[in-house]
XYZ file of N, CA and C in Angstrom:
666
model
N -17.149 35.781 5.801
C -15.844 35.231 6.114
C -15.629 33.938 5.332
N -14.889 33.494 4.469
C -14.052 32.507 4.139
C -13.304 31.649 4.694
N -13.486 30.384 5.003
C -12.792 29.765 6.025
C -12.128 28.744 4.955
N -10.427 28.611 5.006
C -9.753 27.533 4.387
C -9.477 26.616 5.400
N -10.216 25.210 4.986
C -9.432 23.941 6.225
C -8.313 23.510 5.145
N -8.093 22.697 6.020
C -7.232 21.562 5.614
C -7.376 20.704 4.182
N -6.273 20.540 2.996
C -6.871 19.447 2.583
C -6.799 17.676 2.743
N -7.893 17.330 2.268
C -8.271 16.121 2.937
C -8.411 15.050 2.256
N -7.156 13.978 2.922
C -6.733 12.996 2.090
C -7.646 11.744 3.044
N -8.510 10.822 2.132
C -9.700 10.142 1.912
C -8.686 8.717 2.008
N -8.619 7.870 2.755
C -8.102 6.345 2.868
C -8.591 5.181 3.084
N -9.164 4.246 2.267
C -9.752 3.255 2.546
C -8.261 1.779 2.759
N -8.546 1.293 4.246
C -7.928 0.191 4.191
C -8.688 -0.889 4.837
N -7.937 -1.766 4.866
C -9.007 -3.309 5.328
C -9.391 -3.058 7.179
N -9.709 -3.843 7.023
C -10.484 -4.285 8.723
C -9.409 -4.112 9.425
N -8.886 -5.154 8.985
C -7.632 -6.161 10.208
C -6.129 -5.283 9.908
N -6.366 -4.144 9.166
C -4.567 -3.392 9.480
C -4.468 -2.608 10.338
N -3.695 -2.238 10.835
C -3.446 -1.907 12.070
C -1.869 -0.764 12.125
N -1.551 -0.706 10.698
C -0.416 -0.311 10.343
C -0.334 0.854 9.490
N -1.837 1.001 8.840
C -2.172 2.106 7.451
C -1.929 3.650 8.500
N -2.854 3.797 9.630
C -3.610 5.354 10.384
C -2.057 5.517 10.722
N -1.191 4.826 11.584
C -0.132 5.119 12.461
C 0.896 5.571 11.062
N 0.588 4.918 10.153
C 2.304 5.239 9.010
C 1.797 6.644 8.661
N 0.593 6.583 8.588
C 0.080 8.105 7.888
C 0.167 8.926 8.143
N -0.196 8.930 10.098
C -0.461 10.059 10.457
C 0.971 10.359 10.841
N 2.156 9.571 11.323
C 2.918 10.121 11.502
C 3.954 11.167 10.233
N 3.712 10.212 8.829
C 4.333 11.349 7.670
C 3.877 12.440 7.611
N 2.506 12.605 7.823
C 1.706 14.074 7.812
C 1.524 14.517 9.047
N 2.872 14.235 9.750
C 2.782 15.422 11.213
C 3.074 16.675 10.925
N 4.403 16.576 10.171
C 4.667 18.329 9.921
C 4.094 18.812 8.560
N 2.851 18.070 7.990
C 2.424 18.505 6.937
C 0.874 18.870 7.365
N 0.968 20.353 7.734
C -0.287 20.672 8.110
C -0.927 20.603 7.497
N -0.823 21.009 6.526
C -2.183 21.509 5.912
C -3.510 19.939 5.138
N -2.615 18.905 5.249
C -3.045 17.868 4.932
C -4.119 17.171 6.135
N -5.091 16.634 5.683
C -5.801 15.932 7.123
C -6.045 14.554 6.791
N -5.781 13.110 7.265
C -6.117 12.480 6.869
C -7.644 11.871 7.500
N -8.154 11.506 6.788
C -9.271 10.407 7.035
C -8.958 8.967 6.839
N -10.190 8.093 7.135
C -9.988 6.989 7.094
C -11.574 5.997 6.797
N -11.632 4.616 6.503
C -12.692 4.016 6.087
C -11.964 2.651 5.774
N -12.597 1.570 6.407
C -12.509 0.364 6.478
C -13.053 -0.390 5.417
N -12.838 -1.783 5.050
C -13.524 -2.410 4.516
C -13.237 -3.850 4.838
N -13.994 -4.651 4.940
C -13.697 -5.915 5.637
C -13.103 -7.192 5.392
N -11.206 -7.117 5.579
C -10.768 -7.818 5.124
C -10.007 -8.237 6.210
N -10.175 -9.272 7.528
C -9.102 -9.667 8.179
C -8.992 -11.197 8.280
N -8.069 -11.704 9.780
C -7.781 -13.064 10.049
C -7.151 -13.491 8.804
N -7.417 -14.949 8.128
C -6.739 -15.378 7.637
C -7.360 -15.612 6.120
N -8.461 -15.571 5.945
C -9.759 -15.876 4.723
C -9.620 -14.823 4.012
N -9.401 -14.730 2.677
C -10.706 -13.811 1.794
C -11.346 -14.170 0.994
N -12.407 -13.391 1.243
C -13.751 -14.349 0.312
C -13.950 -13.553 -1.057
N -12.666 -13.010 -1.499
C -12.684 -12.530 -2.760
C -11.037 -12.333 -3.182
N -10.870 -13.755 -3.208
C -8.978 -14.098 -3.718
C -8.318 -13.245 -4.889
N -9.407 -13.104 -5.891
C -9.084 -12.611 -7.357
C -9.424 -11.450 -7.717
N -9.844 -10.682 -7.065
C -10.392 -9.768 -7.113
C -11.054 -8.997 -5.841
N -11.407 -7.684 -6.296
C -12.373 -7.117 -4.967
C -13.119 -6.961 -4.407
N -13.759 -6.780 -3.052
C -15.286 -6.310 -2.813
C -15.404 -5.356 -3.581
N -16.194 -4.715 -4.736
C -16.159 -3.337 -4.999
C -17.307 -3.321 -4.297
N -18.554 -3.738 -3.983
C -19.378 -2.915 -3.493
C -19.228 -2.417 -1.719
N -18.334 -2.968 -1.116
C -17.751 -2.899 -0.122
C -16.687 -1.576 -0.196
N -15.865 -1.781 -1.150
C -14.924 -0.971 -1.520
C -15.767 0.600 -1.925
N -16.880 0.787 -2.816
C -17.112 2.084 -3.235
C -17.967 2.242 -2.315
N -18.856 1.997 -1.297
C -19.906 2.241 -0.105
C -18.402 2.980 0.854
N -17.550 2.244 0.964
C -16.325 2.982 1.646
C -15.782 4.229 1.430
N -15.888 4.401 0.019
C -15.360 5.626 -0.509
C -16.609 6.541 -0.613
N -17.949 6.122 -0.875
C -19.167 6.855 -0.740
C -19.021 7.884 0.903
N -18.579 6.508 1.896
C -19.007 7.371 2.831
C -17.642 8.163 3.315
N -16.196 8.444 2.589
C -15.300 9.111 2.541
C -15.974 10.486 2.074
N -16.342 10.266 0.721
C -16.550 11.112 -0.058
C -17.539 12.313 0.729
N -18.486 11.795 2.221
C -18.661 12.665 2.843
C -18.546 13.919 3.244
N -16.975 13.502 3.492
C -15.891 14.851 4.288
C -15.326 15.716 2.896
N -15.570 15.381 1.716
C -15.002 16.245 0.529
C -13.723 16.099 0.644
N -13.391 14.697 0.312
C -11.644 14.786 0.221
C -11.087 15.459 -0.829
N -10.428 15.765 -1.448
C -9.272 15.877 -2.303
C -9.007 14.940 -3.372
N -8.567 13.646 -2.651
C -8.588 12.078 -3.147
C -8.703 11.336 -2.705
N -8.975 9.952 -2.987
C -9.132 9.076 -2.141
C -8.291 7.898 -2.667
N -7.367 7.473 -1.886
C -6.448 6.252 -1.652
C -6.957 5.090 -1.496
N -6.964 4.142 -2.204
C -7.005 2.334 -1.310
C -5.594 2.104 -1.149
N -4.880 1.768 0.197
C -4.107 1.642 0.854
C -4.247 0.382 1.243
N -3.326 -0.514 0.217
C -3.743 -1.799 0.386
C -2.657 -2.723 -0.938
N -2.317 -3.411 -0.764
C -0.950 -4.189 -1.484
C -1.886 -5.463 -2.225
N -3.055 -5.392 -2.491
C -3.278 -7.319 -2.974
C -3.580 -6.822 -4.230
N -3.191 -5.589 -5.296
C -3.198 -5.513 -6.333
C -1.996 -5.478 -6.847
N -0.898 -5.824 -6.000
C 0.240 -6.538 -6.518
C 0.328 -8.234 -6.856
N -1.041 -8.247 -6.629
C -1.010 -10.464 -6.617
C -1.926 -10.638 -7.316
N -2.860 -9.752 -7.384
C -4.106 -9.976 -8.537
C -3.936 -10.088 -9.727
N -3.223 -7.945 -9.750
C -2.691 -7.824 -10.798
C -3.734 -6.058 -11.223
N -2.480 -5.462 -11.778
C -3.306 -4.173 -11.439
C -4.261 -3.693 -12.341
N -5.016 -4.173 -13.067
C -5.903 -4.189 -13.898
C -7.154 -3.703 -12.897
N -7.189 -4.582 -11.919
C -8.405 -4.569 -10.576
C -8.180 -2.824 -9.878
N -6.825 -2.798 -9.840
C -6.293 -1.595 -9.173
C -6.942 -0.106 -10.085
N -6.614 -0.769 -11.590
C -7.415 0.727 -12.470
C -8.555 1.024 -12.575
N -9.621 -0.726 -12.912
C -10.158 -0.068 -12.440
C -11.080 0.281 -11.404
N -10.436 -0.341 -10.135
C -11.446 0.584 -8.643
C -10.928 1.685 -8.848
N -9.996 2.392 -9.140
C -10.112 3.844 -9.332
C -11.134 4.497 -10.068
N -11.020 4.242 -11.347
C -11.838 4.679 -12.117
C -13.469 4.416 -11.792
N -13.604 3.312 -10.755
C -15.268 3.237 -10.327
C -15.330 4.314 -9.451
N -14.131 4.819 -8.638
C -14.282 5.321 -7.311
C -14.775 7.056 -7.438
N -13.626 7.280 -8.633
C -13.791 8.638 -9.561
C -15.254 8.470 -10.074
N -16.248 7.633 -10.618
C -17.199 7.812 -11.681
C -18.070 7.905 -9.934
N -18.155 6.837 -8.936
C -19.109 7.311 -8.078
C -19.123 8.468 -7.402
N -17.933 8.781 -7.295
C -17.578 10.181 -6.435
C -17.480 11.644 -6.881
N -16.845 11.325 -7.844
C -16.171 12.897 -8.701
C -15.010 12.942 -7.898
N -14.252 12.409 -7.143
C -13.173 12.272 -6.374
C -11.892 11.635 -7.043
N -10.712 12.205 -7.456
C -9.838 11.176 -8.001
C -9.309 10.114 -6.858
N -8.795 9.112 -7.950
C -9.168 8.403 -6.534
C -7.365 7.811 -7.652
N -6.605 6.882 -6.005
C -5.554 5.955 -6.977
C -5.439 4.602 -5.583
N -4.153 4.319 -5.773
C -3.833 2.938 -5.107
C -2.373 2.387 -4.854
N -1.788 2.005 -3.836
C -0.599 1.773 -3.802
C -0.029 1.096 -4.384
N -0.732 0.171 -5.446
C -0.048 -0.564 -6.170
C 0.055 -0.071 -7.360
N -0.938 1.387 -8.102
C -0.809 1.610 -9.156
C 0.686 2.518 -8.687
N 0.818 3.164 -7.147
C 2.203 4.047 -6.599
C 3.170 3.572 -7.090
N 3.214 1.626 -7.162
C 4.447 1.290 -7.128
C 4.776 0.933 -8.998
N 3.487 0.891 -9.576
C 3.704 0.555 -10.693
C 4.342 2.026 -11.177
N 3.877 3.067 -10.812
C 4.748 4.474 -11.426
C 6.040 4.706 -11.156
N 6.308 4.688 -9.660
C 7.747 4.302 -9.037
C 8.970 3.334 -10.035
N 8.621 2.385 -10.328
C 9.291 1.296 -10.955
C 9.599 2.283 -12.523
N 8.349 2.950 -12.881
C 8.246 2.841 -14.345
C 9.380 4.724 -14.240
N 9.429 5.429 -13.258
C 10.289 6.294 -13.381
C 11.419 5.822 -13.137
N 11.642 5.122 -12.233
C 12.986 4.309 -12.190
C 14.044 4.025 -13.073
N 12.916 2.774 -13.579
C 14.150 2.206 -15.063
C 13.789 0.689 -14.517
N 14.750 -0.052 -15.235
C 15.347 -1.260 -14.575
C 15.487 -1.115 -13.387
N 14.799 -2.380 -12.799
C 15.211 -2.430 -11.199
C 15.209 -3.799 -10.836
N 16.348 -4.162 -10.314
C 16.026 -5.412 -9.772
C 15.445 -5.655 -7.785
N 14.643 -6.292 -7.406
C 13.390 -5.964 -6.761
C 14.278 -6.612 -5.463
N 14.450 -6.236 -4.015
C 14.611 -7.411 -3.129
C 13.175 -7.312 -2.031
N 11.991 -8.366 -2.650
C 10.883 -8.254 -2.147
C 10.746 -8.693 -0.659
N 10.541 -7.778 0.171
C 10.466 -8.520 1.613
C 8.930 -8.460 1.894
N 8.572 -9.779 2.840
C 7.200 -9.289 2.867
C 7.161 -10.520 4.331
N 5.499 -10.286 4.616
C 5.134 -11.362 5.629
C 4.780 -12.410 5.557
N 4.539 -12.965 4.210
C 3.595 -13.762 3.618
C 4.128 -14.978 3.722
N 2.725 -15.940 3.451
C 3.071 -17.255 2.759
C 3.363 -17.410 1.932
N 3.822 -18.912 1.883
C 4.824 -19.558 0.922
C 3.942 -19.334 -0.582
N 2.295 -19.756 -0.263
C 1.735 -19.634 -1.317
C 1.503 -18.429 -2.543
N 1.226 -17.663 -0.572
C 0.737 -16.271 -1.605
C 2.069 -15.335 -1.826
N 3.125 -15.655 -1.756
C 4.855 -14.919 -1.870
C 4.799 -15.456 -3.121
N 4.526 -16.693 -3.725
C 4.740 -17.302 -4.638
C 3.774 -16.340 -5.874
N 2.523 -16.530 -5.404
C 1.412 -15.845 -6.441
C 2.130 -14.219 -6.570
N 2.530 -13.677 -5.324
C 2.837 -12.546 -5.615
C 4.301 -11.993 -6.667
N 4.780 -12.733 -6.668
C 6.379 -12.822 -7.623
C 5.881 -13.016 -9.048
N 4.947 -14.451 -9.230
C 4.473 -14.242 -10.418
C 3.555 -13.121 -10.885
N 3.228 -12.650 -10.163
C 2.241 -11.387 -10.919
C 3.748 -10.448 -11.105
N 4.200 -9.981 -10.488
C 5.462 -8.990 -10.334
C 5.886 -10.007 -11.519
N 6.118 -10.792 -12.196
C 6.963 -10.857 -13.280
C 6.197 -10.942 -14.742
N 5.038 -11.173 -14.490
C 4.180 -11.184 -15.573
C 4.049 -9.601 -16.114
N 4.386 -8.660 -14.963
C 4.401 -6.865 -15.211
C 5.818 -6.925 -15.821
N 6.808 -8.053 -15.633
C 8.167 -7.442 -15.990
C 9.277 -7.139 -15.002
N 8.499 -6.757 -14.393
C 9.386 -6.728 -12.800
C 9.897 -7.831 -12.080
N 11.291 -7.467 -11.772
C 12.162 -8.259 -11.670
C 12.697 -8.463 -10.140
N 12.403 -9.441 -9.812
C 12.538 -9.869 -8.133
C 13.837 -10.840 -8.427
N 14.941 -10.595 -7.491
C 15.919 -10.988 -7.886
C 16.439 -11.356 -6.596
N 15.676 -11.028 -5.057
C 16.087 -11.741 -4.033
C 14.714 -11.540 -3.354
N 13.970 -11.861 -2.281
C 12.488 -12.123 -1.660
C 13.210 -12.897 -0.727
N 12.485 -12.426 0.676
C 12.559 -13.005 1.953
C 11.008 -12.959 2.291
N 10.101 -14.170 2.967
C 8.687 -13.748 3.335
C 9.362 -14.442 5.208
N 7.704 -14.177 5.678
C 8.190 -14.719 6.727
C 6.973 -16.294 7.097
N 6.098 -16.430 6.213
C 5.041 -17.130 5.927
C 4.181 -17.545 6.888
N 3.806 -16.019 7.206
C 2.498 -15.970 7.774
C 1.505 -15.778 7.191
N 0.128 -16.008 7.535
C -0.952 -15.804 6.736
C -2.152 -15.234 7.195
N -2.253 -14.342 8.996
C -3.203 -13.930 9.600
C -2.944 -11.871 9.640
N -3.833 -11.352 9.141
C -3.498 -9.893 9.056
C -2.902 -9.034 10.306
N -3.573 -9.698 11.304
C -2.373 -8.950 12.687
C -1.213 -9.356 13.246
N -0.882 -11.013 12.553
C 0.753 -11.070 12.597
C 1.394 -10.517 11.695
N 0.812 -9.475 11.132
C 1.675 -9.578 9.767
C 1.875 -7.913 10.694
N 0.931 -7.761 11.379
C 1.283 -6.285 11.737
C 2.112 -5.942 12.924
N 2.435 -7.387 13.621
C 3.088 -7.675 14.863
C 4.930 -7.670 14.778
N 5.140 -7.646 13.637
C 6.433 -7.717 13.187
C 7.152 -6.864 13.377
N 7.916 -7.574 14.134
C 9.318 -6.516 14.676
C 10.029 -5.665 13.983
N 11.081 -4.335 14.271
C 11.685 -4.076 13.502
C 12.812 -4.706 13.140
N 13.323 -5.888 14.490
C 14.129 -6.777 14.228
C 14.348 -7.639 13.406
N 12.962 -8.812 13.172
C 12.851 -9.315 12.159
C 12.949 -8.778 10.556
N 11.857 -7.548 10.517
C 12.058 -6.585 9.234
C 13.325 -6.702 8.747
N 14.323 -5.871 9.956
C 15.496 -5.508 9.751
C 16.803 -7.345 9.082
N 16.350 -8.306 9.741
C 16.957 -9.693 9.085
C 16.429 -9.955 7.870
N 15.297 -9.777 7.727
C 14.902 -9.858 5.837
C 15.846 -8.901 4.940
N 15.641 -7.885 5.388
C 16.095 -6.569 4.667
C 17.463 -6.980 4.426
N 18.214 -7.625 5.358
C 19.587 -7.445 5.101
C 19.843 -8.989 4.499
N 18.879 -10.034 4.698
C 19.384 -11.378 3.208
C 19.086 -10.869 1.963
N 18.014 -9.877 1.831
C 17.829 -9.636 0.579
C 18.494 -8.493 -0.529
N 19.060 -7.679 0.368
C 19.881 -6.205 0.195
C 21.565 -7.113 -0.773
N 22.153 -7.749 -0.491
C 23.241 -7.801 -1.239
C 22.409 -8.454 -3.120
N 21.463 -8.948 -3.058
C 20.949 -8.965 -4.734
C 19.996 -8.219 -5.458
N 20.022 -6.739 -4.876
C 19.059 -6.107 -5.292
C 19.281 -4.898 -5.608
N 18.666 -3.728 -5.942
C 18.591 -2.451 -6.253
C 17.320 -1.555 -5.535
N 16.607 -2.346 -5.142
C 15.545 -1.420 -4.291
C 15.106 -2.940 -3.327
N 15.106 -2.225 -1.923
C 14.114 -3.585 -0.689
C 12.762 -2.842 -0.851
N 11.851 -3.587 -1.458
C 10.768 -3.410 -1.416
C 9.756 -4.012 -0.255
N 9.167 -3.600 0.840
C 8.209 -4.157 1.809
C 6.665 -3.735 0.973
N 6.309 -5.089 0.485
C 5.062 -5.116 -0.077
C 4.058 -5.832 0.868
N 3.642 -4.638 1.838
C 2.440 -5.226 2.576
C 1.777 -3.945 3.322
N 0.624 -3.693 2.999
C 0.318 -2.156 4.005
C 0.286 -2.626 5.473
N 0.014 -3.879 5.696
C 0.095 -3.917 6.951
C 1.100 -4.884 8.050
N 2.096 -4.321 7.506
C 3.561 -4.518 7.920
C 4.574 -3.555 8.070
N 5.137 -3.801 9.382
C 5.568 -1.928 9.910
C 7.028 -1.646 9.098
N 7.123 -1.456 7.826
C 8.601 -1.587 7.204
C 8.866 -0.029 7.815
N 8.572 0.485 7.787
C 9.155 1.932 7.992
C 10.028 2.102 9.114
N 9.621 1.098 9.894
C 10.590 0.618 11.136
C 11.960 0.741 11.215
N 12.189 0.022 9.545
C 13.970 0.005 9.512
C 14.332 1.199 8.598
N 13.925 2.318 8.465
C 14.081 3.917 7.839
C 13.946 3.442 5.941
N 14.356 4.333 5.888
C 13.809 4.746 4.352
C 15.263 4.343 3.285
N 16.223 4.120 4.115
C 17.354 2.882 3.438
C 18.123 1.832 4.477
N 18.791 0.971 3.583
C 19.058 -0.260 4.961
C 20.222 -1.343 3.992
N 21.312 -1.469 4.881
C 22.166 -2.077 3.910
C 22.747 -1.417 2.625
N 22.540 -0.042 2.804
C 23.017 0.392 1.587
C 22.111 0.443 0.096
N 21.150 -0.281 0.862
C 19.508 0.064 -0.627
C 18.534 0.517 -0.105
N 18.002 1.931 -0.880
C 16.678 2.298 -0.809
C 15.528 0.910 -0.004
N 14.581 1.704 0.614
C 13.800 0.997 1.445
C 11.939 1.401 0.729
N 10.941 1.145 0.179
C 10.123 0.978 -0.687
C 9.267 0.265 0.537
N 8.149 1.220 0.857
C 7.096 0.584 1.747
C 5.856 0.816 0.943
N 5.243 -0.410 1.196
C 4.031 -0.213 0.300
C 2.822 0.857 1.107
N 2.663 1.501 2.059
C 1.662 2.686 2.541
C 2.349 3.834 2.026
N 3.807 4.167 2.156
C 3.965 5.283 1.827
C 4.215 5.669 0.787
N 4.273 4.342 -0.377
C 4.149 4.711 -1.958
C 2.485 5.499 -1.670
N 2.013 4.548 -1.733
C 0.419 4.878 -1.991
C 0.413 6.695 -1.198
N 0.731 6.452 -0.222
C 0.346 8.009 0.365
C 0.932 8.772 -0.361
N 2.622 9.076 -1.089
C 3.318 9.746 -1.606
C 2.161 10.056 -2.656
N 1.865 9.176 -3.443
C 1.356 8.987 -4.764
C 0.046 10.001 -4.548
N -0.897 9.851 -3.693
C -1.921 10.611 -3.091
C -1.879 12.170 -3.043
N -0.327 12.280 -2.397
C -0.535 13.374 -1.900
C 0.277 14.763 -3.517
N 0.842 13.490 -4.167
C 1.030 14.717 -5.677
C 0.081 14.839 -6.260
N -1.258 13.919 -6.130
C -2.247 14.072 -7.120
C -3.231 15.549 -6.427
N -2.777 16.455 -5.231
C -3.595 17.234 -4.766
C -3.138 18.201 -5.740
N -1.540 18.235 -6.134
C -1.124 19.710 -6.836
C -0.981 19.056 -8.857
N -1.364 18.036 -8.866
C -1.513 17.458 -10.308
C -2.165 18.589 -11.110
């Protein structure tokens, strides 16, 4: 007998989100045949002890022990390779693929493809962040070219306020930033944008988990 399961989408996100399992599992409710998994790596509170870059050995021990269940692919579901800069983003893939045999991608390389089918876009970045790191994050987004042309943060800096955020609040960013923009982008996996639907004010709505998952889930029929 031949038994077909499910295929099985492989997700590494940080410690402290609280926002990655719930966005996931609810897009892949009516998508049976998909299963997701999951795998941590230790990034919460308010510190990281790797600003510029990543744990990789944290990061591929994560995907080692994904690579368990025989995913399909494996995702990092995770937005700080929009502030780094996605160089880091290519290559933990490419480490993740050489340890695994697993293709592996990332929500920030999602959004770098997104943008690049697009065209021109001018960006209205909403996010949770501080003043500092909103700041670091715009300059990386313009050093790619990408063009932020309105940004609302809310300048917090601890990973479970960032996941505590209302759809109310969401929904007041979304709408200062919606009259100068062409896409509201919510760049944070662990911030509930999906809250305010998939447009708002009359502009497309851009969440950073469900790029990454979208992105994931074409690379099964690639």
């Amino acid at each position: 007998m031949i038994l077909h399961g499910p295929r099985v989408l492989g997700t590494i996100t940080p410690s402290g989100n609280t926002v990655v399992e719930g966005v996931t599992q609810a897009a892949l409710r009516e998508v049976r045949d998909v299963l997701p998994i999951f795998a941590r790596i230790p990034v919460h509170g308010t510190s990281d002890p790797f600003p510029d870059s990543y744990d990789l050995d944290g990061m591929l021990r994560a995907a080692e022990l994904l690579s368990h269940a025989k995913p399909g692919v494996i995702l990092w579901n995770g937005s700080k390779g929009g502030a780094i800069g996605l160089d880091h983003d290519r290559d933990l893939a490419r480490r993740i693929t050489a340890a695994t045999g697993i293709p592996a991608t990332t929500s920030g390389l999602a959004l770098e493809a997104a943008l690049a089918a697009r065209g021109p876009t001018r960006i209205g970045l909403i996010t949770p962040y501080s003043d500092a790191y909103q700041a670091k994050l715009i300059a990386s987004f313009a050093a790619r070219g990408w063009n932020v042309t309105a940004e609302d943060h809310l300048g917090l800096s601890d990973n479970l306020s960032y996941a505590a955020t209302s759809r109310e609040v969401i929904a007041a960013q979304a709408a200062r930033a919606a009259p100068d923009c062409d896409v509201l982008l919510g760049w944070c996996t662990n911030y509930p944008v999906p809250l305010i639907g998939e447009e708002y004010a009359g502009r497309p709505v851009w969440d950073a988990t469900l790029l990454g998952l979208r992105a994931a889930l074409e690379m099964f029929s690639a």
